[in-house]
Coordinates of C-alpha atoms in Angstrom, one line a residue:
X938 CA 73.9 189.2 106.8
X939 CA 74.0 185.4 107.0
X940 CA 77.2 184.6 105.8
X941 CA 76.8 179.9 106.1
X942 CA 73.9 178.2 107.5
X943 CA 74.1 174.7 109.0
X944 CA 73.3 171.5 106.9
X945 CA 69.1 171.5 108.2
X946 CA 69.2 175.0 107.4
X947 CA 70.0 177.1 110.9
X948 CA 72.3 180.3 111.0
X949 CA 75.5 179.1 111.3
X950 CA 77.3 182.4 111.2
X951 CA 76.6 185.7 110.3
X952 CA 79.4 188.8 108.9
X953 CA 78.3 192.3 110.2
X954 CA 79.4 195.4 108.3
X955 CA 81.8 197.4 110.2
X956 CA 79.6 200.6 110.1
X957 CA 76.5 198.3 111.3
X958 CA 78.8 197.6 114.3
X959 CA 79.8 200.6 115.2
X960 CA 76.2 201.8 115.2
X961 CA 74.9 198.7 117.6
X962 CA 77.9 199.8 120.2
X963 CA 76.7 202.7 120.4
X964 CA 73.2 201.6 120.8
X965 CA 73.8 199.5 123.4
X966 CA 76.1 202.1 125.0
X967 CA 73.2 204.9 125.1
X968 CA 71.3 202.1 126.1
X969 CA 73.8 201.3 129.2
X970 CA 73.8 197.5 128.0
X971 CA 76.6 195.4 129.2
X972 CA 77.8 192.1 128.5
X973 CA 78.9 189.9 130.7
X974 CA 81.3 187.1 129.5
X975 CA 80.8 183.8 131.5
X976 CA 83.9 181.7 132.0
X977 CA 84.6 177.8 130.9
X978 CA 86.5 177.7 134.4
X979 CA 83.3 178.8 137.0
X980 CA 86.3 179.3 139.3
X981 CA 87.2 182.7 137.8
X982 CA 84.9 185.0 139.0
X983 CA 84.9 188.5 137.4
X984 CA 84.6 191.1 139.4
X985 CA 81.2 192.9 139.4
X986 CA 80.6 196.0 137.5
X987 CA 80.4 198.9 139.7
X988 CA 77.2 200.3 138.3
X989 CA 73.8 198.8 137.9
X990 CA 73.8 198.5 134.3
X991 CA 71.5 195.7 132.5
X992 CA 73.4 192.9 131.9
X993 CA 73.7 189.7 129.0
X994 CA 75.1 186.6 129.9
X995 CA 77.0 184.4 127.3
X996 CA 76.7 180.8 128.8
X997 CA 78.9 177.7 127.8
X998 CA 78.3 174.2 127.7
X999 CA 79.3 173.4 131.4
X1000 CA 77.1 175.9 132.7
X1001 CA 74.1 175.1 130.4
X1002 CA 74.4 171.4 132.4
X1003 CA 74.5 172.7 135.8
X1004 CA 71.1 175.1 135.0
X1005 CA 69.6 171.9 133.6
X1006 CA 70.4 170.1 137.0
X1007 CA 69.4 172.7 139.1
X1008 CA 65.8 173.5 137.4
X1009 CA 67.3 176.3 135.5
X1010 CA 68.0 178.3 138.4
X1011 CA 70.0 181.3 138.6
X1012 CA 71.5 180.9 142.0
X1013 CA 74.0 178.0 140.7
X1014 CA 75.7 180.8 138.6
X1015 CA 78.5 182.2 141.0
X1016 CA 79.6 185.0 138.2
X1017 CA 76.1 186.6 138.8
X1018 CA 75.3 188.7 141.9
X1019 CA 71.7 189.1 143.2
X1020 CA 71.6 192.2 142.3
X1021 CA 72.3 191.9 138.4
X1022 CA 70.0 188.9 138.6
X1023 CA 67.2 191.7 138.7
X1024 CA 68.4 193.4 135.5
X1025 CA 69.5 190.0 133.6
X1026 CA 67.8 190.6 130.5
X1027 CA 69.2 188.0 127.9
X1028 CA 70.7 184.7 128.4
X1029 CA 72.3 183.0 124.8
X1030 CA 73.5 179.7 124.0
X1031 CA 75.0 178.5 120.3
X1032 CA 73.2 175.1 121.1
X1033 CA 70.9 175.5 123.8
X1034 CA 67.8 173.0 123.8
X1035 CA 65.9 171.7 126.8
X1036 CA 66.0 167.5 127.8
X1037 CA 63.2 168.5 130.2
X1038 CA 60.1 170.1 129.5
X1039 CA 59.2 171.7 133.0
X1040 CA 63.0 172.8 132.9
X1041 CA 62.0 175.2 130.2
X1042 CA 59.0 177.2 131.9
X1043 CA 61.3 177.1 134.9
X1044 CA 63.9 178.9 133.1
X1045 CA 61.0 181.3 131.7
X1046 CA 60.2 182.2 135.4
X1047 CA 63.4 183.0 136.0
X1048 CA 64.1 185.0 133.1
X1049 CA 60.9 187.1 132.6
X1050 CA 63.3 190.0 131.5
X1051 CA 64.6 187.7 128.5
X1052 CA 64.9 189.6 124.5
X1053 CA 65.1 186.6 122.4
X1054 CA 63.5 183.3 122.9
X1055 CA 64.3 180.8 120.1
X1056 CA 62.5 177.6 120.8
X1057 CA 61.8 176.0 117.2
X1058 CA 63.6 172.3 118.7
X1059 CA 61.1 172.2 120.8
X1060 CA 57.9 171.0 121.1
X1061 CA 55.8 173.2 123.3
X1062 CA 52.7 170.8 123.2
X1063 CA 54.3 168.2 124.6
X1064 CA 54.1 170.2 127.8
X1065 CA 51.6 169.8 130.0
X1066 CA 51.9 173.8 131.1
X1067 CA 51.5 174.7 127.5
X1068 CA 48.7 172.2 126.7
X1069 CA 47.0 173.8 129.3
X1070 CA 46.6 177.6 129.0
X1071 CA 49.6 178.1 126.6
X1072 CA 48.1 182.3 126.9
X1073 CA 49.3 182.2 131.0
X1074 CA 52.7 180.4 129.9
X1075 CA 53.7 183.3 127.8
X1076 CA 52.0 185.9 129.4
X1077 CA 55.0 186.3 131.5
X1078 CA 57.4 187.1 128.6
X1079 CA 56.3 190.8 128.0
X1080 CA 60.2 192.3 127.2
X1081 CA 60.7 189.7 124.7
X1082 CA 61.6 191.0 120.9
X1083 CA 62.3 187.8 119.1
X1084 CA 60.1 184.7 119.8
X1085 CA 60.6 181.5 117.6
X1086 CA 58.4 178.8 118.6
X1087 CA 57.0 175.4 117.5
X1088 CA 53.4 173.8 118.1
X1089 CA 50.0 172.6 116.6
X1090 CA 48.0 175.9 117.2
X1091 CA 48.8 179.4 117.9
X1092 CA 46.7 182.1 118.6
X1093 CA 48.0 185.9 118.4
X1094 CA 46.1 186.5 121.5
X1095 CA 48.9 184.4 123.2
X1096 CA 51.4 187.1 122.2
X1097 CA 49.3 190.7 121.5
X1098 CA 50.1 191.6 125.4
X1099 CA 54.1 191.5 123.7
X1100 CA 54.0 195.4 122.5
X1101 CA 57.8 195.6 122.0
X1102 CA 57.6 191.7 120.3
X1103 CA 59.8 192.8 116.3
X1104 CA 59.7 189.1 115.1
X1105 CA 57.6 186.5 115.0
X1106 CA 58.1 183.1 113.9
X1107 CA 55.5 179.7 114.4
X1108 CA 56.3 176.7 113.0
X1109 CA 53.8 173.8 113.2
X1110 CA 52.9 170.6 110.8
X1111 CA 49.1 171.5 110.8
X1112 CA 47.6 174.7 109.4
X1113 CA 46.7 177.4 111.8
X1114 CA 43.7 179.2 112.2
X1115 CA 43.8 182.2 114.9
X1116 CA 42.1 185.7 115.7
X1117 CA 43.4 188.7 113.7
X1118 CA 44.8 190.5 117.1
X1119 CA 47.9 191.0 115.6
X1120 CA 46.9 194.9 115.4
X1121 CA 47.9 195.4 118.5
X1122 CA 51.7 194.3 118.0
X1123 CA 52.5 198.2 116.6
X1124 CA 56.3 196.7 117.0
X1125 CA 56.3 193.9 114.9
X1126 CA 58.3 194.0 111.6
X1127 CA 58.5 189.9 110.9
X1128 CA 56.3 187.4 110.9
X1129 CA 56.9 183.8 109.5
X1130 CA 54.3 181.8 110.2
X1131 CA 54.1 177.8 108.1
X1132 CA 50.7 178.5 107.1
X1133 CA 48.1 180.5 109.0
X1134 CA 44.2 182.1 108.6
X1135 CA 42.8 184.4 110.9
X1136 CA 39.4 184.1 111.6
X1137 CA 37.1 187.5 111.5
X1138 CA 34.7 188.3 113.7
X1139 CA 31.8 190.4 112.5
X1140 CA 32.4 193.8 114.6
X1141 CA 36.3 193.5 113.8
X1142 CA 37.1 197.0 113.0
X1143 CA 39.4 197.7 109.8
X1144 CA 41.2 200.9 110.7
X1145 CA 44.1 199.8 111.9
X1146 CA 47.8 199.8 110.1
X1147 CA 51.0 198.5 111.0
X1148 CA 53.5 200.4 109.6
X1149 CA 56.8 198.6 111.0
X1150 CA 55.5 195.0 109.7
X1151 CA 58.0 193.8 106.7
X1152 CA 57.8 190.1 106.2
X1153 CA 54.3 188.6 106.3
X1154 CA 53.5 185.1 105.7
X1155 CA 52.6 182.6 104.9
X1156 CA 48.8 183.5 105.2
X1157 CA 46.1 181.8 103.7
X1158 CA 42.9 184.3 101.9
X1159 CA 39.8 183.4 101.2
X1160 CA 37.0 185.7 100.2
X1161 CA 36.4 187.0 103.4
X1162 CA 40.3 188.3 103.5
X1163 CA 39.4 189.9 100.1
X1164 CA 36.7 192.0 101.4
X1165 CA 38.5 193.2 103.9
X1166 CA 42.3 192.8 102.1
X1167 CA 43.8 193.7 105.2
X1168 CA 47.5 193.0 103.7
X1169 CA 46.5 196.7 102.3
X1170 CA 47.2 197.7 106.0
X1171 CA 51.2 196.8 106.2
X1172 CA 52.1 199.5 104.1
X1173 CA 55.7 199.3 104.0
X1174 CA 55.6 195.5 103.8
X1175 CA 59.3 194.1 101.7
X1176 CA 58.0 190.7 101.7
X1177 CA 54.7 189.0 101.3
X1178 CA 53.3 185.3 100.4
X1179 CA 49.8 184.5 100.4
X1180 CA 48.2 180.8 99.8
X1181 CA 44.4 181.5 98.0
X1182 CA 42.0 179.5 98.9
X1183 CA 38.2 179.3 98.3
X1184 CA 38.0 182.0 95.5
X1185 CA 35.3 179.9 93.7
X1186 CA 32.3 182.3 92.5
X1187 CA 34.5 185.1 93.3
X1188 CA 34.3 188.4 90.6
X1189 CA 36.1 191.8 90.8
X1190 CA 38.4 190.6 93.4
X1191 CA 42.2 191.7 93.0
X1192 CA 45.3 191.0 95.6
X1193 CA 46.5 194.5 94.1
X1194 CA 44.2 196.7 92.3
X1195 CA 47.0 199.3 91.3
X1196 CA 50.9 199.5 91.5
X1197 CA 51.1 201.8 94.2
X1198 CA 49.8 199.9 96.8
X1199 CA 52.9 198.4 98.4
X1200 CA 55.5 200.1 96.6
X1201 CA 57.9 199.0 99.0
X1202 CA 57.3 194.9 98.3
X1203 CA 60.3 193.5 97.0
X1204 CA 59.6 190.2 97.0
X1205 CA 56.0 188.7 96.8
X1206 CA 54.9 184.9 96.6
X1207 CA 50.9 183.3 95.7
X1208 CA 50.3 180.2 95.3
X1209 CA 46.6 179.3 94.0
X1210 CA 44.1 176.4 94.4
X1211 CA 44.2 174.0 91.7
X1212 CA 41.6 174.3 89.1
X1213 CA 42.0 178.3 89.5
X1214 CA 41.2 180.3 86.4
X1215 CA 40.6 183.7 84.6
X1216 CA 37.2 183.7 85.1
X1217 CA 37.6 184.4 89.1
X1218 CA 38.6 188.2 88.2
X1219 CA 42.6 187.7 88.9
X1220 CA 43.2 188.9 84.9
X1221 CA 42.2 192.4 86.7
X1222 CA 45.2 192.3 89.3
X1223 CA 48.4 193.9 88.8
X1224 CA 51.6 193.6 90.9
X1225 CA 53.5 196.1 93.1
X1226 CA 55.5 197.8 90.8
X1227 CA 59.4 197.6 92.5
X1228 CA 58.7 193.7 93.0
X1229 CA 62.3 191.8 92.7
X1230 CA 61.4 188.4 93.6
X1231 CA 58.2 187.0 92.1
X1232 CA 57.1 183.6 92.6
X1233 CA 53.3 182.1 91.5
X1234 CA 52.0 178.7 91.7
X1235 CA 49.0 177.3 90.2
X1236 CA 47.9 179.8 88.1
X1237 CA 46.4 180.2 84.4
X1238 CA 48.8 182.4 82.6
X1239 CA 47.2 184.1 80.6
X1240 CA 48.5 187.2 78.4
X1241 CA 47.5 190.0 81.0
X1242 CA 49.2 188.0 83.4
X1243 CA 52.6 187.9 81.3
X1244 CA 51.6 191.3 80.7
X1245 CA 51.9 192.1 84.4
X1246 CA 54.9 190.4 85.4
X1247 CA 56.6 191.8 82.3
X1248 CA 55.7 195.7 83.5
X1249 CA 57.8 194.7 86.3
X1250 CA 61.1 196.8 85.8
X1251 CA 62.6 195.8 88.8
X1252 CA 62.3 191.8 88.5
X1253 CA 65.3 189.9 88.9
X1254 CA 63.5 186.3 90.2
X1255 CA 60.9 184.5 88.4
X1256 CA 59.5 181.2 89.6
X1257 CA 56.4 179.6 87.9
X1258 CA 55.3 176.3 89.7
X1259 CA 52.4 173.9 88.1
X1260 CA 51.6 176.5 85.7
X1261 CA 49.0 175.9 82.7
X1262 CA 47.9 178.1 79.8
X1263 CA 43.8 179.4 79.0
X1264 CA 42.1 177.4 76.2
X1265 CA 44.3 174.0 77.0
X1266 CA 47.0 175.6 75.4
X1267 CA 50.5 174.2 75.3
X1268 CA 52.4 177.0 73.4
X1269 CA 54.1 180.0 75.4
X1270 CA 55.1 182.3 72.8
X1271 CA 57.0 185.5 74.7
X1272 CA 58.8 186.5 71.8
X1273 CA 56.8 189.8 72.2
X1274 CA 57.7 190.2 75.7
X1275 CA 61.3 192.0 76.8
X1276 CA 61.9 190.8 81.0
X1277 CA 64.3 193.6 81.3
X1278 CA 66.5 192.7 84.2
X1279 CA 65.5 189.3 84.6
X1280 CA 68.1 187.3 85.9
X1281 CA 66.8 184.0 87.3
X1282 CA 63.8 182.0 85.7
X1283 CA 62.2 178.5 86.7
X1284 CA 60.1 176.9 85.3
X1285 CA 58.3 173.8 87.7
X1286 CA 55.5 171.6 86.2
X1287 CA 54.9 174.6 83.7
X1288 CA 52.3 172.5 81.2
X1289 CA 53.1 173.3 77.6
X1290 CA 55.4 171.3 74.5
X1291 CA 56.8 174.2 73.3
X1292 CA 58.1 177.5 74.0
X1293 CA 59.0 179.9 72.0
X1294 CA 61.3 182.7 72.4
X1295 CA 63.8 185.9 71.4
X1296 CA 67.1 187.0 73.1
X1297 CA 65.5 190.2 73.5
X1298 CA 63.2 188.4 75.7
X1299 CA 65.6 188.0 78.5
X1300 CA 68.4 189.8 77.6
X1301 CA 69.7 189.8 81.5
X1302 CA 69.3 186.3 82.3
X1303 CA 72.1 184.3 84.2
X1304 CA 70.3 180.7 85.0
X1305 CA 67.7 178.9 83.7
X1306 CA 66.0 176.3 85.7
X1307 CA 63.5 173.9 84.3
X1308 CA 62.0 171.2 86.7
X1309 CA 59.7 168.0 85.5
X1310 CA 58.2 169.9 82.2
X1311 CA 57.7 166.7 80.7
X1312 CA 56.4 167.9 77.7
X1313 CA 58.4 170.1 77.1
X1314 CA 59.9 169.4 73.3
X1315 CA 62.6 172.2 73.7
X1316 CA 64.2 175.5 74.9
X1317 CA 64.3 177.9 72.4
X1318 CA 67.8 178.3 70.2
X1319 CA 67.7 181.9 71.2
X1320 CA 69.1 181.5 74.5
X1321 CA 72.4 180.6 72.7
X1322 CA 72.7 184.5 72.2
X1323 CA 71.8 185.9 75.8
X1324 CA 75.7 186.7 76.5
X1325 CA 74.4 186.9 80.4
X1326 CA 73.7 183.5 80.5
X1327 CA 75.6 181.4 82.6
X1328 CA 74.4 178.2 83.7
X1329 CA 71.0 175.9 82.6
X1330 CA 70.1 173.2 84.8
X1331 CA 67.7 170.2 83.8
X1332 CA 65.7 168.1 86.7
X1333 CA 63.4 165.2 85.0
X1334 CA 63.2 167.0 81.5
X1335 CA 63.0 165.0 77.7
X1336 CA 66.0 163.9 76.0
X1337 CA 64.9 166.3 73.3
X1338 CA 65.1 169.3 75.9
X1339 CA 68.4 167.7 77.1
X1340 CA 69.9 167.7 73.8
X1341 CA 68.5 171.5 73.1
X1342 CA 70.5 172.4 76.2
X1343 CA 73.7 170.9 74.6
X1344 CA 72.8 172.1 71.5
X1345 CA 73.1 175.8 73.0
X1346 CA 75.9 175.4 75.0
X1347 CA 78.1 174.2 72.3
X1348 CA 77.2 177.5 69.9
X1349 CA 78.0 179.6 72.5
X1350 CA 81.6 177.1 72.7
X1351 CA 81.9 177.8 69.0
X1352 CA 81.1 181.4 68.7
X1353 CA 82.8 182.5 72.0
X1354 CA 85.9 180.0 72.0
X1355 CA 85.7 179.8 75.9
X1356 CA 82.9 177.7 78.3
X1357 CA 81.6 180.6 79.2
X1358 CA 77.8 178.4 79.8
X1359 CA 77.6 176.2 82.4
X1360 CA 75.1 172.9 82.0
X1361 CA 73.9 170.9 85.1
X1362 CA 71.9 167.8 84.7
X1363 CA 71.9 165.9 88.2
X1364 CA 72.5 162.3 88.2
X1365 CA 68.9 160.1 87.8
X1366 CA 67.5 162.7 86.2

């Protein structure tokens, strides 16, 4: 599990489970994997193994220079015989990053046996190898397993050749458009695409499922998508976001039609164009049923909606983002409503002045976050008695809903003689 992550958001470290690391020794024992540990001194040479087992190589920083000098070859590395050169499978780095474009396909030639290839510094377009037929600069890679990578387009026909490919991540600063062959990745469990639509062709045939995919996204729909809701497809999916787009004249259309489908989606995302209403058909949608993590944007929430998300036994996460009521309505009366085992609720450009509410409503919650509801008047008095609660944080909210907040948190002072609530309202705000 990731244990820190680095100020812009990278892995810093990770802490394994003791059981989870006794079962990868033993995988990579069965597996005759062997690391080889490469020296800061190049002068100590280990000695070889004895048998021709597949070997990973750990590089420091003095060696990372002399590959980077030498055009990435291997022949600079004195630790590595010719022989394990043939079975070098992985090569790893903590900062590894390439000053010279034509350094990194070089290194790509040499290392066609390579597992993980995590290139999200770098811009591949800037290359004139990649610009060219980006399909022939990957088509090499064909042992790979994890492939981060960063450019304008991507197309899954550049990776489909990939069958043993488990993760999948493209990050670009335009929207992506690409051909649906990700059908024949049977392998892949990840994918984490910025934002991404495939394009259909007329004889595309439906039948096909992948059962190992579990993270999908972010994937824009349209109505075409809808026809042939091919999300249906990853049925074991755990996490799923979807941007909807062009939905206008749509009717009878639902993402899920019934709460079996994806009973294994724990966490689920949909954000929808603005100006999207009830009268598209998404009243008739309800959600997989063991969702924990549900987060909607744009939507008209209307009571079958509530109604929905409140069926949800399993919800812990709620985020609503530029969220307006049916009729022009600025009341949001849940005092009707029980979120069970809610725990976290935002609320983010919600558009209503008042809000009304029980402690019975959310008789789990721990933090409340409400984000530039400028209209808001208020949070309910009611909240004062949720003896979960722990923290309410305020970003560009009223003076009124400011002084609710401290209203609340000195009853529960009074009643409970200790600080037992927490309230956080950032400077400027």
């Amino acid at each position: 599990m990731v244990s820190k992550r680095r100020s812009n958001g990278d892995i810093k470290y990770c802490m394994v489970h003791d059981l989870i690391r006794e079962f990868c020794s033993s995988k990579l024992e069965g597996e005759d994997f062997k690391q080889r540990i490469v020296s800061y001194n190049s002068s100590q040479v280990p000695s070889s193994p004895k048998d021709p087992a597949r070997l990973c190589m750990y590089i420091h920083d003095n060696l990372v220079n002399q590959l980077e000098l030498h055009g990435y070859s291997l022949d600079v590395i004195s630790m590595v015989d010719s022989e394990e050169k043939e079975s070098l499978e992985f090569i790893a780095h903590p900062r590894f990053y390439s000053t010279k474009c034509m350094d990194l396909f070089s290194l790509l030639d040499n290392l066609r046996l390579i597992r993980v290839l995590h290139l999200l510094d770098i811009n591949m377009e800037s290359t004139w190898e990649f610009q060219i037929s980006p399909a022939s600069t990957l088509e090499k890679l064909t042992h790979l397993k994890y492939l981060a990578i960063f450019v304008k387009k991507f197309d899954f026909k550049w990776v489909s050749h990939m069958i043993g490919l488990q993760t999948l991540r493209v990050h670009s600063h335009q929207r992506i458009k690409t051909s649906p062959d990700i059908w024949k990745m049977k392998k892949l469990r990840h994918v984490d695409i910025t934002e991404f639509s495939f394009i259909w062709e007329d004889d595309e045939q439906e039948q096909h499922v992948l059962d190992n995919l579990k993270t999908f996204g972010k994937c824009r729909v349209s109505l075409a998508d809808m026809n042939r809701k091919f999300w249906w497809r990853f049925p074991n999916l755990e996490e799923l976001s979807l941007s909807v787009v062009n939905f206008h004249g749509m009717t009878n259309h639902s993402l899920f039609p019934t709460p079996e489908i994806h009973n294994r989606l724990q966490s689920l995302e949909i954000s929808f164009p603005i100006g999207f209403s009830t009268s598209i058909g998404w009243f008739k949608s309800v959600f997989p049923m063991n969702v924990r993590f549900l987060s909607l944007a744009g939507i008209s929430l209307t009571e079958e909606v509530v109604t929905s998300i409140a069926a949800l036994q399993k919800l812990e996460t709620l985020k609503l983002f530029f969220i307006h009521f049916p009729n022009n309505n600025l009341r949001w009366d849940v005092t009707d409503r029980e979120f069970k085992v809610l725990k976290y609720l935002k609320l983010e450009l919600v558009d209503m002045n008042q809000w009304e509410s029980l402690d019975t409503s959310f008789p789990m919650l721990e933090k409340l976050v409400i984000k530039d509801c400028e209209q808001l008047e208020e949070i309910p008095s009611s909240f004062a008695d949720i003896p979960t609660l722990r923290l309410i944080k305020l970003i560009n909210c009223s003076e009124s809903v400011r002084d609710s907040a401290q209203s609340i948190k000195e009853e529960v002072e009074n009643t409970q003689g200790y600080e037992r609530l927490q309230l956080h309202i950032p400077k400027n705000f």
